PDB file of C-alpha atoms in Angstrom:
ATOM      1  CA  MET A   1       8.813 -13.217  13.303  1.00 44.00           C
ATOM      2  CA  GLN A   2      11.566 -15.626  12.363  1.00 47.00           C
ATOM      3  CA  PHE A   3      15.111 -14.442  11.885  1.00 47.00           C
ATOM      4  CA  ILE A   4      17.770 -16.714  10.474  1.00 50.00           C
ATOM      5  CA  LEU A   5      21.390 -15.699  10.044  1.00 49.00           C
ATOM      6  CA  LYS A   6      23.909 -18.126   8.599  1.00 51.00           C
ATOM      7  CA  PHE A   7      27.529 -17.871   9.613  1.00 49.00           C
ATOM      8  CA  ASN A   8      30.488 -19.143   7.680  1.00 51.00           C
ATOM      9  CA  LYS A   9      32.992 -19.878  10.441  1.00 50.00           C
ATOM     10  CA  ASN A  10      35.772 -20.605   7.986  1.00 50.00           C
ATOM     11  CA  LYS A  11      35.758 -17.106   6.466  1.00 53.00           C
ATOM     12  CA  MET A  12      34.602 -14.892   9.327  1.00 57.00           C
ATOM     13  CA  SER A  13      35.908 -14.389  12.767  1.00 77.00           C
ATOM     14  CA  GLU A  14      33.630 -14.670  15.759  1.00 80.00           C
ATOM     15  CA  GLN A  15      33.680 -10.849  16.152  1.00 80.00           C
ATOM     16  CA  GLN A  16      32.559 -10.365  12.529  1.00 78.00           C
ATOM     17  CA  ASN A  17      29.683 -12.786  13.107  1.00 76.00           C
ATOM     18  CA  LEU A  18      28.681 -10.888  16.240  1.00 81.00           C
ATOM     19  CA  ASP A  19      28.891  -7.514  14.433  1.00 78.00           C
ATOM     20  CA  LYS A  20      26.715  -8.838  11.619  1.00 74.00           C
ATOM     21  CA  LEU A  21      24.141 -10.161  14.080  1.00 77.00           C
ATOM     22  CA  ILE A  22      24.044  -6.867  16.010  1.00 80.00           C
ATOM     23  CA  SER A  23      23.597  -4.921  12.769  1.00 71.00           C
ATOM     24  CA  ALA A  24      20.761  -7.186  11.619  1.00 69.00           C
ATOM     25  CA  ILE A  25      18.967  -6.944  14.974  1.00 78.00           C
ATOM     26  CA  GLY A  26      19.370  -3.160  14.906  1.00 70.00           C
ATOM     27  CA  GLY A  27      17.717  -3.052  11.467  1.00 62.00           C
ATOM     28  CA  LEU A  28      14.804  -5.166  12.680  1.00 64.00           C
ATOM     29  CA  LEU A  29      14.325  -2.952  15.734  1.00 69.00           C
ATOM     30  CA  ALA A  30      14.340   0.187  13.560  1.00 63.00           C
ATOM     31  CA  ASN A  31      11.589  -1.294  11.362  1.00 58.00           C
ATOM     32  CA  ILE A  32       9.518  -2.295  14.393  1.00 68.00           C
ATOM     33  CA  GLU A  33       9.897   1.174  15.966  1.00 63.00           C
ATOM     34  CA  ASN A  34       8.840   2.807  12.690  1.00 55.00           C
ATOM     35  CA  ASP A  35       5.737   0.575  12.500  1.00 58.00           C
ATOM     36  CA  ILE A  36       4.841   1.380  16.137  1.00 67.00           C
ATOM     37  CA  ARG A  37       5.089   5.133  15.398  1.00 59.00           C
ATOM     38  CA  ARG A  38       2.800   4.725  12.369  1.00 56.00           C
ATOM     39  CA  VAL A  39       0.252   2.756  14.403  1.00 62.00           C
ATOM     40  CA  ARG A  40       0.252   5.373  17.189  1.00 62.00           C
ATOM     41  CA  VAL A  41      -0.304   8.214  14.721  1.00 58.00           C
ATOM     42  CA  LEU A  42      -3.096   6.298  12.968  1.00 58.00           C
ATOM     43  CA  LEU A  43      -4.753   5.519  16.286  1.00 65.00           C
ATOM     44  CA  GLN A  44      -4.609   9.197  17.248  1.00 63.00           C
ATOM     45  CA  ARG A  45      -6.058  10.241  13.869  1.00 57.00           C
ATOM     46  CA  ILE A  46      -8.881   7.707  14.237  1.00 63.00           C
ATOM     47  CA  GLN A  47      -9.651   8.913  17.781  1.00 65.00           C
ATOM     48  CA  ASP A  48      -9.799  12.595  16.837  1.00 62.00           C
ATOM     49  CA  GLY A  49     -11.573  11.928  13.510  1.00 60.00           C
ATOM     50  CA  SER A  50      -8.940  13.671  11.381  1.00 52.00           C
ATOM     51  CA  TYR A  51      -8.105  10.606   9.277  1.00 49.00           C
ATOM     52  CA  LYS A  52     -11.051  11.172   6.907  1.00 50.00           C
ATOM     53  CA  THR A  53     -10.308  12.604   3.465  1.00 46.00           C
ATOM     54  CA  GLU A  54     -13.628  12.037   1.731  1.00 51.00           C
ATOM     55  CA  ILE A  55     -14.989  14.294  -0.972  1.00 55.00           C
ATOM     56  CA  ASP A  56     -18.256  15.844   0.157  1.00 57.00           C
ATOM     57  CA  GLU A  57     -21.307  14.672  -1.858  1.00 60.00           C
ATOM     58  CA  GLU A  58     -22.381  18.289  -2.423  1.00 61.00           C
ATOM     59  CA  GLU A  59     -18.931  19.153  -3.733  1.00 62.00           C
ATOM     60  CA  LEU A  60     -19.120  16.227  -6.184  1.00 58.00           C
ATOM     61  CA  LYS A  61     -22.526  17.387  -7.399  1.00 58.00           C
ATOM     62  CA  GLN A  62     -21.236  20.930  -7.897  1.00 60.00           C
ATOM     63  CA  MET A  63     -18.206  19.673  -9.827  1.00 59.00           C
ATOM     64  CA  SER A  64     -20.285  17.358 -12.032  1.00 55.00           C
ATOM     65  CA  SER A  65     -23.027  19.959 -12.672  1.00 53.00           C
ATOM     66  CA  LYS A  66     -20.545  21.907 -14.829  1.00 57.00           C
ATOM     67  CA  LEU A  67     -19.952  18.875 -17.056  1.00 58.00           C
ATOM     68  CA  LEU A  68     -21.774  17.570 -20.113  1.00 53.00           C
ATOM     69  CA  SER A  69     -24.241  14.805 -20.842  1.00 54.00           C
ATOM     70  CA  TYR A  70     -25.514  14.338 -24.395  1.00 52.00           C
ATOM     71  CA  GLU A  71     -26.443  11.744 -27.013  1.00 57.00           C
ATOM     72  CA  THR A  72     -25.338  11.401 -30.621  1.00 59.00           C
ATOM     73  CA  PRO A  73     -26.575   8.880 -33.210  1.00 56.00           C
ATOM     74  CA  GLN A  74     -23.028   7.824 -34.167  1.00 64.00           C
ATOM     75  CA  GLN A  75     -21.399   7.606 -30.721  1.00 66.00           C
ATOM     76  CA  GLY A  76     -24.314   6.800 -28.468  1.00 73.00           C
ATOM     77  CA  GLN A  77     -24.597   8.547 -25.109  1.00 81.00           C
ATOM     78  CA  VAL A  78     -21.722  10.626 -23.746  1.00 83.00           C
ATOM     79  CA  VAL A  79     -21.562  11.549 -20.063  1.00 84.00           C
ATOM     80  CA  GLU A  80     -18.821  13.492 -18.311  1.00 86.00           C
ATOM     81  CA  GLY A  81     -18.304  13.032 -14.602  1.00 87.00           C
ATOM     82  CA  VAL A  82     -16.020  13.176 -11.589  1.00 89.00           C
ATOM     83  CA  TYR A  83     -14.247  10.064 -10.309  1.00 90.00           C
ATOM     84  CA  ASP A  84     -14.658   9.490  -6.556  1.00 87.00           C
ATOM     85  CA  GLY A  85     -12.365   6.480  -6.205  1.00 84.00           C
ATOM     86  CA  LEU A  86     -14.898   3.826  -7.225  1.00 84.00           C
ATOM     87  CA  TYR A  87     -17.522   5.496  -9.396  1.00 87.00           C
ATOM     88  CA  MET A  88     -17.843   8.292 -11.879  1.00 87.00           C
ATOM     89  CA  ILE A  89     -20.490  10.751 -10.647  1.00 86.00           C
ATOM     90  CA  GLY A  90     -22.030  11.898 -13.928  1.00 84.00           C
ATOM     91  CA  ALA A  91     -23.362  15.297 -14.941  1.00 80.00           C
ATOM     92  CA  ASP A  92     -26.765  13.555 -14.789  1.00 79.00           C
ATOM     93  CA  GLU A  93     -26.026  12.833 -11.070  1.00 79.00           C
ATOM     94  CA  LYS A  94     -25.961   9.065 -11.706  1.00 83.00           C
ATOM     95  CA  LYS A  95     -23.146   6.809 -10.465  1.00 86.00           C
ATOM     96  CA  TYR A  96     -21.309   4.841 -13.143  1.00 86.00           C
ATOM     97  CA  PRO A  97     -18.977   2.008 -12.037  1.00 87.00           C
ATOM     98  CA  VAL A  98     -15.423   2.464 -13.308  1.00 89.00           C
ATOM     99  CA  PRO A  99     -13.669  -0.865 -14.021  1.00 88.00           C
ATOM    100  CA  LEU A 100     -10.932  -1.524 -11.456  1.00 88.00           C
ATOM    101  CA  ASN A 101      -8.405  -2.519 -14.130  1.00 88.00           C
ATOM    102  CA  TYR A 102      -8.972   0.717 -16.072  1.00 89.00           C
ATOM    103  CA  ALA A 103      -8.699   2.821 -12.898  1.00 90.00           C
ATOM    104  CA  SER A 104      -5.497   0.982 -11.946  1.00 89.00           C
ATOM    105  CA  LYS A 105      -3.880   1.222 -15.392  1.00 91.00           C
ATOM    106  CA  SER A 106      -4.831   4.898 -15.794  1.00 90.00           C
ATOM    107  CA  LYS A 107      -3.779   5.687 -12.189  1.00 93.00           C
ATOM    108  CA  LEU A 108      -7.041   7.518 -11.524  1.00 92.00           C
ATOM    109  CA  ILE A 109      -7.411   9.530  -8.312  1.00 91.00           C
ATOM    110  CA  SER A 110     -10.374  11.185  -6.633  1.00 89.00           C
ATOM    111  CA  GLY A 111     -11.356  14.351  -8.485  1.00 89.00           C
ATOM    112  CA  ASP A 112     -10.300  13.228 -11.984  1.00 90.00           C
ATOM    113  CA  VAL A 113     -12.805  14.204 -14.687  1.00 89.00           C
ATOM    114  CA  LEU A 114     -13.770  11.359 -17.023  1.00 90.00           C
ATOM    115  CA  LYS A 115     -15.773  11.064 -20.219  1.00 88.00           C
ATOM    116  CA  LEU A 116     -17.932   7.960 -20.528  1.00 87.00           C
ATOM    117  CA  THR A 117     -19.193   6.913 -23.950  1.00 85.00           C
ATOM    118  CA  ILE A 118     -22.053   4.394 -23.879  1.00 81.00           C
ATOM    119  CA  LEU A 119     -22.054   2.806 -27.320  1.00 80.00           C
ATOM    120  CA  PRO A 120     -25.272   1.593 -29.013  1.00 78.00           C
ATOM    121  CA  ASN A 121     -24.236  -2.017 -28.161  1.00 79.00           C
ATOM    122  CA  TRP A 122     -23.986  -0.937 -24.453  1.00 78.00           C
ATOM    123  CA  LYS A 123     -20.205  -1.115 -24.339  1.00 81.00           C
ATOM    124  CA  LEU A 124     -18.832   1.452 -21.865  1.00 82.00           C
ATOM    125  CA  MET A 125     -15.678   3.379 -22.804  1.00 86.00           C
ATOM    126  CA  TYR A 126     -14.020   5.675 -20.252  1.00 89.00           C
ATOM    127  CA  LYS A 127     -11.451   8.351 -20.991  1.00 90.00           C
ATOM    128  CA  LEU A 128      -9.584  10.679 -18.609  1.00 90.00           C
ATOM    129  CA  ILE A 129     -10.180  14.215 -19.891  1.00 87.00           C
ATOM    130  CA  GLN A 130      -9.098  16.420 -16.980  1.00 88.00           C
ATOM    131  CA  PRO A 131      -6.687  15.080 -14.339  1.00 89.00           C
ATOM    132  CA  ALA A 132      -7.072  16.413 -10.804  1.00 89.00           C
ATOM    133  CA  PRO A 133      -3.991  18.103  -9.320  1.00 91.00           C
ATOM    134  CA  ARG A 134      -1.638  15.371  -8.142  1.00 91.00           C
ATOM    135  CA  THR A 135       1.045  14.851  -5.542  1.00 91.00           C
ATOM    136  CA  TYR A 136       3.242  11.830  -4.918  1.00 93.00           C
ATOM    137  CA  LEU A 137       3.882  10.266  -1.507  1.00 92.00           C
ATOM    138  CA  LYS A 138       5.822   7.358  -0.087  1.00 93.00           C
ATOM    139  CA  ALA A 139       3.542   4.893   1.691  1.00 92.00           C
ATOM    140  CA  THR A 140       3.348   1.438   3.254  1.00 91.00           C
ATOM    141  CA  LEU A 141       0.731  -1.148   2.318  1.00 91.00           C
ATOM    142  CA  SER A 142      -1.595  -2.285   5.089  1.00 88.00           C
ATOM    143  CA  GLN A 143      -5.052  -3.805   5.398  1.00 85.00           C
ATOM    144  CA  ALA A 144      -8.124  -2.569   7.281  1.00 80.00           C
ATOM    145  CA  ASP A 145     -11.593  -4.111   7.220  1.00 76.00           C
ATOM    146  CA  LYS A 146     -10.562  -6.424   4.343  1.00 79.00           C
ATOM    147  CA  GLU A 147      -9.544  -3.407   2.222  1.00 85.00           C
ATOM    148  CA  TYR A 148      -6.045  -2.483   1.152  1.00 89.00           C
ATOM    149  CA  VAL A 149      -4.877   0.866   2.484  1.00 89.00           C
ATOM    150  CA  ALA A 150      -1.764   2.959   2.092  1.00 91.00           C
ATOM    151  CA  ILE A 151      -0.289   4.547   5.204  1.00 89.00           C
ATOM    152  CA  ALA A 152       1.527   7.568   3.808  1.00 88.00           C
ATOM    153  CA  ASP A 153       4.585   9.230   5.276  1.00 85.00           C
ATOM    154  CA  ASN A 154       2.353  12.264   5.970  1.00 80.00           C
ATOM    155  CA  TRP A 155       0.451   9.876   8.328  1.00 80.00           C
ATOM    156  CA  LYS A 156      -2.751   9.906   6.284  1.00 87.00           C
ATOM    157  CA  THR A 157      -4.471   6.694   5.258  1.00 88.00           C
ATOM    158  CA  TYR A 158      -5.754   6.172   1.712  1.00 90.00           C
ATOM    159  CA  LYS A 159      -7.834   3.325   0.282  1.00 89.00           C
ATOM    160  CA  LEU A 160      -6.329   1.443  -2.650  1.00 91.00           C
ATOM    161  CA  ASN A 161      -7.624  -0.247  -5.752  1.00 88.00           C
ATOM    162  CA  PRO A 162      -7.186  -4.027  -5.210  1.00 88.00           C
ATOM    163  CA  ALA A 163      -6.422  -4.511  -8.926  1.00 87.00           C
ATOM    164  CA  ALA A 164      -3.411  -2.191  -8.578  1.00 89.00           C
ATOM    165  CA  VAL A 165      -2.173  -4.050  -5.472  1.00 91.00           C
ATOM    166  CA  THR A 166      -2.347  -7.319  -7.429  1.00 89.00           C
ATOM    167  CA  TYR A 167      -0.730  -5.827 -10.534  1.00 89.00           C
ATOM    168  CA  PHE A 168       2.271  -4.518  -8.591  1.00 90.00           C
ATOM    169  CA  ASP A 169       2.447  -7.808  -6.605  1.00 90.00           C
ATOM    170  CA  LEU A 170       2.461  -5.907  -3.314  1.00 90.00           C
ATOM    171  CA  LYS A 171       2.475  -7.627   0.069  1.00 90.00           C
ATOM    172  CA  ILE A 172       1.480  -6.159   3.437  1.00 89.00           C
ATOM    173  CA  TRP A 173       4.181  -3.755   4.713  1.00 90.00           C
ATOM    174  CA  ASP A 174       5.700  -3.279   1.247  1.00 91.00           C
ATOM    175  CA  GLU A 175       6.668   0.318   0.498  1.00 92.00           C
ATOM    176  CA  MET A 176       5.339   2.086  -2.581  1.00 92.00           C
ATOM    177  CA  SER A 177       4.911   5.428  -4.260  1.00 92.00           C
ATOM    178  CA  ILE A 178       1.290   6.598  -4.382  1.00 93.00           C
ATOM    179  CA  ILE A 179      -0.530   9.396  -6.186  1.00 91.00           C
ATOM    180  CA  VAL A 180      -3.124  11.441  -4.279  1.00 90.00           C
ATOM    181  CA  ASN A 181      -5.221  14.518  -4.908  1.00 88.00           C
ATOM    182  CA  ALA A 182      -2.977  17.530  -4.208  1.00 88.00           C
ATOM    183  CA  GLU A 183      -5.961  19.436  -2.776  1.00 85.00           C
ATOM    184  CA  ASP A 184      -6.499  16.659  -0.193  1.00 81.00           C
ATOM    185  CA  LYS A 185      -9.818  15.611  -1.734  1.00 80.00           C
ATOM    186  CA  GLY A 186     -10.929  12.009  -1.688  1.00 82.00           C
ATOM    187  CA  GLU A 187     -10.016   8.926   0.266  1.00 86.00           C
ATOM    188  CA  TYR A 188      -8.466   6.904  -2.563  1.00 89.00           C
ATOM    189  CA  ALA A 189      -4.912   6.845  -3.896  1.00 90.00           C
ATOM    190  CA  ALA A 190      -3.438   5.376  -7.066  1.00 91.00           C
ATOM    191  CA  ILE A 191      -0.293   3.272  -6.935  1.00 91.00           C
ATOM    192  CA  GLU A 192       2.593   4.722  -8.941  1.00 91.00           C
ATOM    193  CA  ALA A 193       5.194   2.010  -8.265  1.00 88.00           C
ATOM    194  CA  LYS A 194       6.491  -0.535  -5.778  1.00 88.00           C
ATOM    195  CA  LEU A 195       9.627   0.694  -4.019  1.00 82.00           C
TER     196      LEU A 195
END
């Protein structure tokens, strides 16, 4: 970590320079202490296994079994399904890849219900038809196993869509507002905004 502080000796007294330096160092220490607390909590959650927030496969199948799958001559095939953070699990129990840019732009979260229309020319069109209950959290961007993750102020870790990280031009340790499933289902979060 490099810290540079420029002093203008003509306009500030030596005491003002010292006060400014002490204040800056205090701010750096506060940030470091906050990061250490986050790391300790994450380590504890990893050790006791409580960091997982995945949706159970059986639960996804139950949710998607209540949805529709049909075909029409004009529209092509229509499949409804539940978004798990990467895929839409269709009523036909197949996994359909959801484009990262669409998921980012639509701020999709685990548990959202989507409608997929497969046109006769094989173009795939997704539409959010039933949003999952949402809650908003403050979080810090980090990276684990080459994936972007959000470390929320509630000390939970959520995976992030890399397209959203790029769109918001986020860097490691940037703070952001994220959207998560209010019922604590799923391991993915959507990015609401950079703070």
